[in-house]
N, CA, C and O atoms as a Tinker XYZ file with bonds, in Angstrom:
   304  protein
     1  N      8.617000  190.738000  113.274000    73     2
     2  CA     9.898000  190.767000  112.603000    64     1     3
     3  C     10.916000  189.892000  113.319000    63     2     4     5
     4  O     11.762000  189.268000  112.679000    81     3
     5  N     10.838000  189.845000  114.639000    73     3     6
     6  CA    11.788000  189.037000  115.397000    64     5     7
     7  C     11.642000  187.558000  115.078000    63     6     8     9
     8  O     12.642000  186.844000  114.992000    81     7
     9  N     10.403000  187.082000  114.901000    73     7    10
    10  CA    10.172000  185.676000  114.587000    64     9    11
    11  C     10.765000  185.334000  113.221000    63    10    12    13
    12  O     11.342000  184.260000  113.047000    81    11
    13  N     10.626000  186.241000  112.252000    73    11    14
    14  CA    11.176000  186.005000  110.925000    64    13    15
    15  C     12.690000  185.944000  110.985000    63    14    16    17
    16  O     13.297000  185.083000  110.347000    81    15
    17  N     13.302000  186.825000  111.726000    73    15    18
    18  CA    14.748000  186.823000  111.883000    64    17    19
    19  C     15.209000  185.529000  112.526000    63    18    20    21
    20  O     16.203000  184.944000  112.097000    81    19
    21  N     14.503000  185.077000  113.545000    73    19    22
    22  CA    14.864000  183.835000  114.220000    64    21    23
    23  C     14.736000  182.647000  113.270000    63    22    24    25
    24  O     15.565000  181.738000  113.308000    81    23
    25  N     13.716000  182.643000  112.424000    73    23    26
    26  CA    13.538000  181.542000  111.472000    64    25    27
    27  C     14.675000  181.506000  110.465000    63    26    28    29
    28  O     15.172000  180.432000  110.126000    81    27
    29  N     15.088000  182.668000  109.986000    73    27    30
    30  CA    16.196000  182.739000  109.038000    64    29    31
    31  C     17.474000  182.239000  109.699000    63    30    32    33
    32  O     18.239000  181.499000  109.080000    81    31
    33  N     17.711000  182.628000  110.933000    73    31    34
    34  CA    18.900000  182.170000  111.658000    64    33    35
    35  C     18.876000  180.654000  111.818000    63    34    36    37
    36  O     19.903000  179.996000  111.652000    81    35
    37  N     17.716000  180.102000  112.139000    73    35    38
    38  CA    17.604000  178.645000  112.299000    64    37    39
    39  C     17.905000  177.929000  110.991000    63    38    40    41
    40  O     18.601000  176.914000  110.985000    81    39
    41  N     17.385000  178.451000  109.878000    73    39    42
    42  CA    17.635000  177.824000  108.583000    64    41    43
    43  C     19.104000  177.909000  108.204000    63    42    44    45
    44  O     19.674000  176.942000  107.697000    81    43
    45  N     19.724000  179.068000  108.448000    73    43    46
    46  CA    21.140000  179.211000  108.141000    64    45    47
    47  C     21.989000  178.272000  108.991000    63    46    48    49
    48  O     22.993000  177.736000  108.521000    81    47
    49  N     21.584000  178.077000  110.233000    73    47    50
    50  CA    22.309000  177.149000  111.108000    64    49    51
    51  C     22.242000  175.735000  110.557000    63    50    52    53
    52  O     23.238000  175.012000  110.583000    81    51
    53  N     21.095000  175.338000  110.065000    73    51    54
    54  CA    20.968000  174.000000  109.475000    64    53    55
    55  C     21.832000  173.871000  108.226000    63    54    56    57
    56  O     22.471000  172.841000  108.012000    81    55
    57  N     21.849000  174.910000  107.407000    73    55    58
    58  CA    22.657000  174.869000  106.198000    64    57    59
    59  C     24.144000  174.827000  106.520000    63    58    60    61
    60  O     24.914000  174.186000  105.805000    81    59
    61  N     24.553000  175.500000  107.584000    73    59    62
    62  CA    25.956000  175.539000  107.966000    64    61    63
    63  C     26.455000  174.178000  108.418000    63    62    64    65
    64  O     27.654000  173.904000  108.372000    81    63
    65  N     25.544000  173.330000  108.853000    73    63    66
    66  CA    25.938000  171.998000  109.284000    64    65    67
    67  C     26.401000  171.136000  108.119000    63    66    68    69
    68  O     27.056000  170.112000  108.314000    81    67
    69  N     26.058000  171.553000  106.913000    73    67    70
    70  CA    26.425000  170.775000  105.736000    64    69    71
    71  C     25.533000  169.568000  105.595000    63    70    72    73
    72  O     24.633000  169.357000  106.407000    81    71
    73  N     25.776000  168.773000  104.568000    73    71    74
    74  CA    24.935000  167.602000  104.369000    64    73    75
    75  C     25.133000  166.613000  105.514000    63    74    76    77
    76  O     26.258000  166.182000  105.767000    81    75
    77  N     24.072000  166.254000  106.199000    73    75    78
    78  CA    24.216000  165.364000  107.346000    64    77    79
    79  C     24.400000  163.921000  106.916000    63    78    80    81
    80  O     23.904000  163.491000  105.874000    81    79
    81  N     25.126000  163.184000  107.746000    73    79    82
    82  CA    25.189000  161.747000  107.537000    64    81    83
    83  C     23.863000  161.182000  108.009000    63    82    84    85
    84  O     23.085000  161.877000  108.664000    81    83
    85  N     23.604000  159.943000  107.685000    73    83    86
    86  CA    22.326000  159.344000  108.063000    64    85    87
    87  C     22.136000  159.371000  109.580000    63    86    88    89
    88  O     21.028000  159.618000  110.056000    81    87
    89  N     23.189000  159.123000  110.337000    73    87    90
    90  CA    23.089000  159.095000  111.795000    64    89    91
    91  C     22.867000  160.484000  112.378000    63    90    92    93
    92  O     22.220000  160.616000  113.417000    81    91
    93  N     23.388000  161.520000  111.732000    73    91    94
    94  CA    23.280000  162.888000  112.244000    64    93    95
    95  C     21.984000  163.566000  111.828000    63    94    96    97
    96  O     21.588000  164.547000  112.457000    81    95
    97  N     21.322000  163.088000  110.808000    73    95    98
    98  CA    20.217000  163.829000  110.217000    64    97    99
    99  C     19.013000  163.969000  111.129000    63    98   100   101
   100  O     18.309000  164.975000  111.033000    81    99
   101  N     18.742000  163.033000  111.994000    73    99   102
   102  CA    17.509000  163.084000  112.767000    64   101   103
   103  C     17.511000  164.187000  113.822000    63   102   104   105
   104  O     16.474000  164.820000  114.023000    81   103
   105  N     18.614000  164.444000  114.499000    73   103   106
   106  CA    18.632000  165.454000  115.556000    64   105   107
   107  C     18.441000  166.868000  115.017000    63   106   108   109
   108  O     17.552000  167.564000  115.507000    81   107
   109  N     19.222000  167.340000  114.033000    73   107   110
   110  CA    18.995000  168.704000  113.538000    64   109   111
   111  C     17.600000  168.893000  112.950000    63   110   112   113
   112  O     16.981000  169.938000  113.148000    81   111
   113  N     17.108000  167.904000  112.239000    73   111   114
   114  CA    15.783000  168.015000  111.644000    64   113   115
   115  C     14.724000  168.041000  112.742000    63   114   116   117
   116  O     13.775000  168.820000  112.672000    81   115
   117  N     14.881000  167.206000  113.739000    73   115   118
   118  CA    13.936000  167.174000  114.852000    64   117   119
   119  C     13.913000  168.515000  115.583000    63   118   120   121
   120  O     12.841000  169.009000  115.931000    81   119
   121  N     15.072000  169.102000  115.818000    73   119   122
   122  CA    15.142000  170.406000  116.476000    64   121   123
   123  C     14.503000  171.488000  115.615000    63   122   124   125
   124  O     13.808000  172.367000  116.125000    81   123
   125  N     14.739000  171.421000  114.306000    73   123   126
   126  CA    14.156000  172.396000  113.385000    64   125   127
   127  C     12.636000  172.274000  113.369000    63   126   128   129
   128  O     11.931000  173.283000  113.365000    81   127
   129  N     12.130000  171.042000  113.360000    73   127   130
   130  CA    10.686000  170.822000  113.381000    64   129   131
   131  C     10.069000  171.371000  114.666000    63   130   132   133
   132  O      9.022000  172.017000  114.629000    81   131
   133  N     10.714000  171.114000  115.795000    73   131   134
   134  CA    10.206000  171.632000  117.075000    64   133   135
   135  C     10.225000  173.151000  117.082000    63   134   136   137
   136  O      9.303000  173.781000  117.600000    81   135
   137  N     11.268000  173.746000  116.512000    73   135   138
   138  CA    11.357000  175.202000  116.449000    64   137   139
   139  C     10.222000  175.773000  115.598000    63   138   140   141
   140  O      9.563000  176.730000  116.006000    81   139
   141  N      9.990000  175.191000  114.417000    73   139   142
   142  CA     8.942000  175.704000  113.539000    64   141   143
   143  C      7.564000  175.569000  114.180000    63   142   144   145
   144  O      6.741000  176.478000  114.073000    81   143
   145  N      7.307000  174.448000  114.843000    73   143   146
   146  CA     6.012000  174.270000  115.497000    64   145   147
   147  C      5.839000  175.293000  116.619000    63   146   148   149
   148  O      4.759000  175.862000  116.781000    81   147
   149  N      6.886000  175.524000  117.382000    73   147   150
   150  CA     6.828000  176.517000  118.456000    64   149   151
   151  C      6.597000  177.919000  117.887000    63   150   152   153
   152  O      5.794000  178.683000  118.422000    81   151
   153  N      7.290000  178.249000  116.818000    73   151   154
   154  CA     7.133000  179.553000  116.163000    64   153   155
   155  C      5.707000  179.718000  115.645000    63   154   156   157
   156  O      5.107000  180.782000  115.795000    81   155
   157  N      5.166000  178.661000  115.032000    73   155   158
   158  CA     3.806000  178.693000  114.505000    64   157   159
   159  C      2.803000  178.990000  115.611000    63   158   160   161
   160  O      1.915000  179.827000  115.448000    81   159
   161  N      2.948000  178.306000  116.723000    73   159   162
   162  CA     2.014000  178.505000  117.841000    64   161   163
   163  C      2.155000  179.895000  118.468000    63   162   164   165
   164  O      1.156000  180.555000  118.755000    81   163
   165  N      3.390000  180.333000  118.679000    73   163   166
   166  CA     3.631000  181.635000  119.317000    64   165   167
   167  C      3.094000  182.789000  118.488000    63   166   168   169
   168  O      2.626000  183.786000  119.039000    81   167
   169  N      3.157000  182.665000  117.183000    73   167   170
   170  CA     2.723000  183.761000  116.315000    64   169   171
   171  C      1.270000  183.624000  115.879000    63   170   172   173
   172  O      0.744000  184.506000  115.201000    81   171
   173  N      0.613000  182.523000  116.261000    73   171   174
   174  CA    -0.795000  182.335000  115.924000    64   173   175
   175  C     -1.050000  181.937000  114.488000    63   174   176   177
   176  O     -2.149000  182.147000  113.974000    81   175
   177  N     -0.057000  181.367000  113.831000    73   175   178
   178  CA    -0.230000  180.911000  112.451000    64   177   179
   179  C     -1.000000  179.591000  112.488000    63   178   180   181
   180  O     -0.557000  178.645000  113.139000    81   179
   181  N     -2.147000  179.509000  111.801000    73   179   182
   182  CA    -2.936000  178.271000  111.858000    64   181   183
   183  C     -2.232000  177.084000  111.200000    63   182   184   185
   184  O     -2.358000  175.952000  111.667000    81   183
   185  N     -1.502000  177.336000  110.131000    73   183   186
   186  CA    -0.802000  176.255000  109.455000    64   185   187
   187  C      0.297000  176.783000  108.570000    63   186   188   189
   188  O      0.207000  177.891000  108.041000    81   187
   189  N      1.345000  175.980000  108.410000    73   187   190
   190  CA     2.426000  176.357000  107.512000    64   189   191
   191  C      3.075000  175.105000  106.972000    63   190   192   193
   192  O      2.994000  174.032000  107.569000    81   191
   193  N      3.718000  175.260000  105.837000    73   191   194
   194  CA     4.464000  174.172000  105.226000    64   193   195
   195  C      5.895000  174.664000  105.040000    63   194   196   197
   196  O      6.128000  175.833000  104.734000    81   195
   197  N      6.845000  173.755000  105.229000    73   195   198
   198  CA     8.249000  174.122000  105.101000    64   197   199
   199  C      8.975000  173.044000  104.317000    63   198   200   201
   200  O      8.567000  171.882000  104.309000    81   199
   201  N     10.033000  173.434000  103.673000    73   199   202
   202  CA    10.847000  172.484000  102.930000    64   201   203
   203  C     12.291000  172.938000  102.880000    63   202   204   205
   204  O     12.589000  174.127000  102.988000    81   203
   205  N     13.176000  171.980000  102.714000    73   203   206
   206  CA    14.599000  172.265000  102.545000    64   205   207
   207  C     15.026000  171.641000  101.232000    63   206   208   209
   208  O     14.821000  170.451000  100.997000    81   207
   209  N     15.624000  172.461000  100.378000    73   207   210
   210  CA    16.118000  171.999000   99.091000    64   209   211
   211  C     17.632000  171.949000   99.165000    63   210   212   213
   212  O     18.281000  172.920000   99.555000    81   211
   213  N     18.185000  170.808000   98.787000    73   211   214
   214  CA    19.635000  170.638000   98.813000    64   213   215
   215  C     20.082000  170.144000   97.447000    63   214   216   217
   216  O     19.611000  169.111000   96.970000    81   215
   217  N     20.979000  170.872000   96.825000    73   215   218
   218  CA    21.470000  170.540000   95.483000    64   217   219
   219  C     20.329000  170.381000   94.485000    63   218   220   221
   220  O     20.358000  169.493000   93.632000    81   219
   221  N     19.320000  171.250000   94.599000    73   219   222
   222  CA    18.203000  171.238000   93.675000    64   221   223
   223  C     17.180000  170.136000   93.912000    63   222   224   225
   224  O     16.265000  169.953000   93.109000    81   223
   225  N     17.331000  169.404000   95.005000    73   223   226
   226  CA    16.428000  168.297000   95.310000    64   225   227
   227  C     15.761000  168.566000   96.653000    63   226   228   229
   228  O     16.416000  168.984000   97.608000    81   227
   229  N     14.468000  168.326000   96.721000    73   227   230
   230  CA    13.755000  168.489000   97.982000    64   229   231
   231  C     14.233000  167.420000   98.957000    63   230   232   233
   232  O     13.971000  166.232000   98.769000    81   231
   233  N     14.942000  167.857000  100.006000    73   231   234
   234  CA    15.534000  166.925000  100.970000    64   233   235
   235  C     14.629000  166.685000  102.171000    63   234   236   237
   236  O     14.725000  165.648000  102.827000    81   235
   237  N     13.747000  167.649000  102.458000    73   235   238
   238  CA    12.866000  167.524000  103.621000    64   237   239
   239  C     11.661000  168.413000  103.406000    63   238   240   241
   240  O     11.775000  169.509000  102.858000    81   239
   241  N     10.497000  167.932000  103.844000    73   239   242
   242  CA     9.282000  168.743000  103.793000    64   241   243
   243  C      8.354000  168.290000  104.903000    63   242   244   245
   244  O      8.331000  167.117000  105.277000    81   243
   245  N      7.593000  169.233000  105.420000    73   243   246
   246  CA     6.643000  168.887000  106.472000    64   245   247
   247  C      5.610000  169.995000  106.613000    63   246   248   249
   248  O      5.915000  171.172000  106.421000    81   247
   249  N      4.398000  169.609000  106.946000    73   247   250
   250  CA     3.336000  170.556000  107.243000    64   249   251
   251  C      3.132000  170.641000  108.742000    63   250   252   253
   252  O      3.305000  169.655000  109.459000    81   251
   253  N      2.765000  171.823000  109.212000    73   251   254
   254  CA     2.537000  172.067000  110.631000    64   253   255
   255  C      1.175000  172.722000  110.798000    63   254   256   257
   256  O      0.839000  173.638000  110.047000    81   255
   257  N      0.399000  172.279000  111.748000    73   255   258
   258  CA    -0.902000  172.877000  111.993000    64   257   259
   259  C     -1.915000  172.438000  110.947000    63   258   260   261
   260  O     -1.879000  171.308000  110.459000    81   259
   261  N     -2.830000  173.360000  110.609000    73   259   262
   262  CA    -3.950000  173.028000  109.732000    64   261   263
   263  C     -4.037000  173.968000  108.543000    63   262   264   265
   264  O     -3.858000  175.179000  108.676000    81   263
   265  N     -4.317000  173.389000  107.367000    73   263   266
   266  CA    -4.602000  174.221000  106.201000    64   265   267
   267  C     -6.058000  174.650000  106.207000    63   266   268   269
   268  O     -6.418000  175.653000  105.590000    81   267
   269  N     -6.898000  173.889000  106.906000    73   267   270
   270  CA    -8.318000  174.229000  107.093000    64   269   271
   271  C     -8.652000  173.962000  108.557000    63   270   272   273
   272  O     -8.918000  172.826000  108.952000    81   271
   273  N     -8.633000  175.020000  109.347000    73   271   274
   274  CA    -8.841000  174.875000  110.789000    64   273   275
   275  C    -10.244000  174.352000  111.077000    63   274   276   277
   276  O    -10.414000  173.465000  111.913000    81   275
   277  N    -11.243000  174.891000  110.394000    73   275   278
   278  CA   -12.629000  174.473000  110.639000    64   277   279
   279  C    -12.872000  173.004000  110.300000    63   278   280   281
   280  O    -13.602000  172.307000  111.004000    81   279
   281  N    -12.262000  172.551000  109.231000    73   279   282
   282  CA   -12.415000  171.170000  108.808000    64   281   283
   283  C    -11.360000  170.233000  109.358000    63   282   284   285
   284  O    -11.361000  169.037000  109.069000    81   283
   285  N    -10.443000  170.800000  110.168000    73   283   286
   286  CA    -9.333000  170.032000  110.749000    64   285   287
   287  C     -8.540000  169.272000  109.692000    63   286   288   289
   288  O     -8.199000  168.102000  109.865000    81   287
   289  N     -8.256000  169.973000  108.588000    73   287   290
   290  CA    -7.420000  169.389000  107.518000    64   289   291
   291  C     -5.982000  169.798000  107.789000    63   290   292   293
   292  O     -5.657000  170.985000  107.824000    81   291
   293  N     -5.124000  168.800000  107.981000    73   291   294
   294  CA    -3.723000  169.067000  108.320000    64   293   295
   295  C     -2.994000  169.742000  107.160000    63   294   296   297
   296  O     -3.274000  169.469000  105.992000    81   295
   297  N     -2.065000  170.619000  107.495000    73   295   298
   298  CA    -1.203000  171.244000  106.491000    64   297   299
   299  C     -0.241000  170.192000  105.956000    63   298   300   301
   300  O      0.244000  169.335000  106.695000    81   299
   301  N      0.021000  170.276000  104.671000    73   299   302
   302  CA     0.974000  169.343000  104.050000    64   301   303
   303  C      2.073000  170.102000  103.359000    63   302   304
   304  O      2.972000  169.495000  102.777000    81   303
């Protein structure tokens, strides 16, 4: 439950930043990606996919880990 709460807090923090300018976008997204990868590893999740929708448009998406661990197929 703590990991889920932390993930929600991280997402809300990103949303609170508002729409990033092009120069600002890489740091918050990079930190969010590092957080999700760390969360995935700590909780033993083999793979996950995440996305951020802004104004009804998919603004960011990324896969972490594997969708097929045995076949080493990356999550998308």
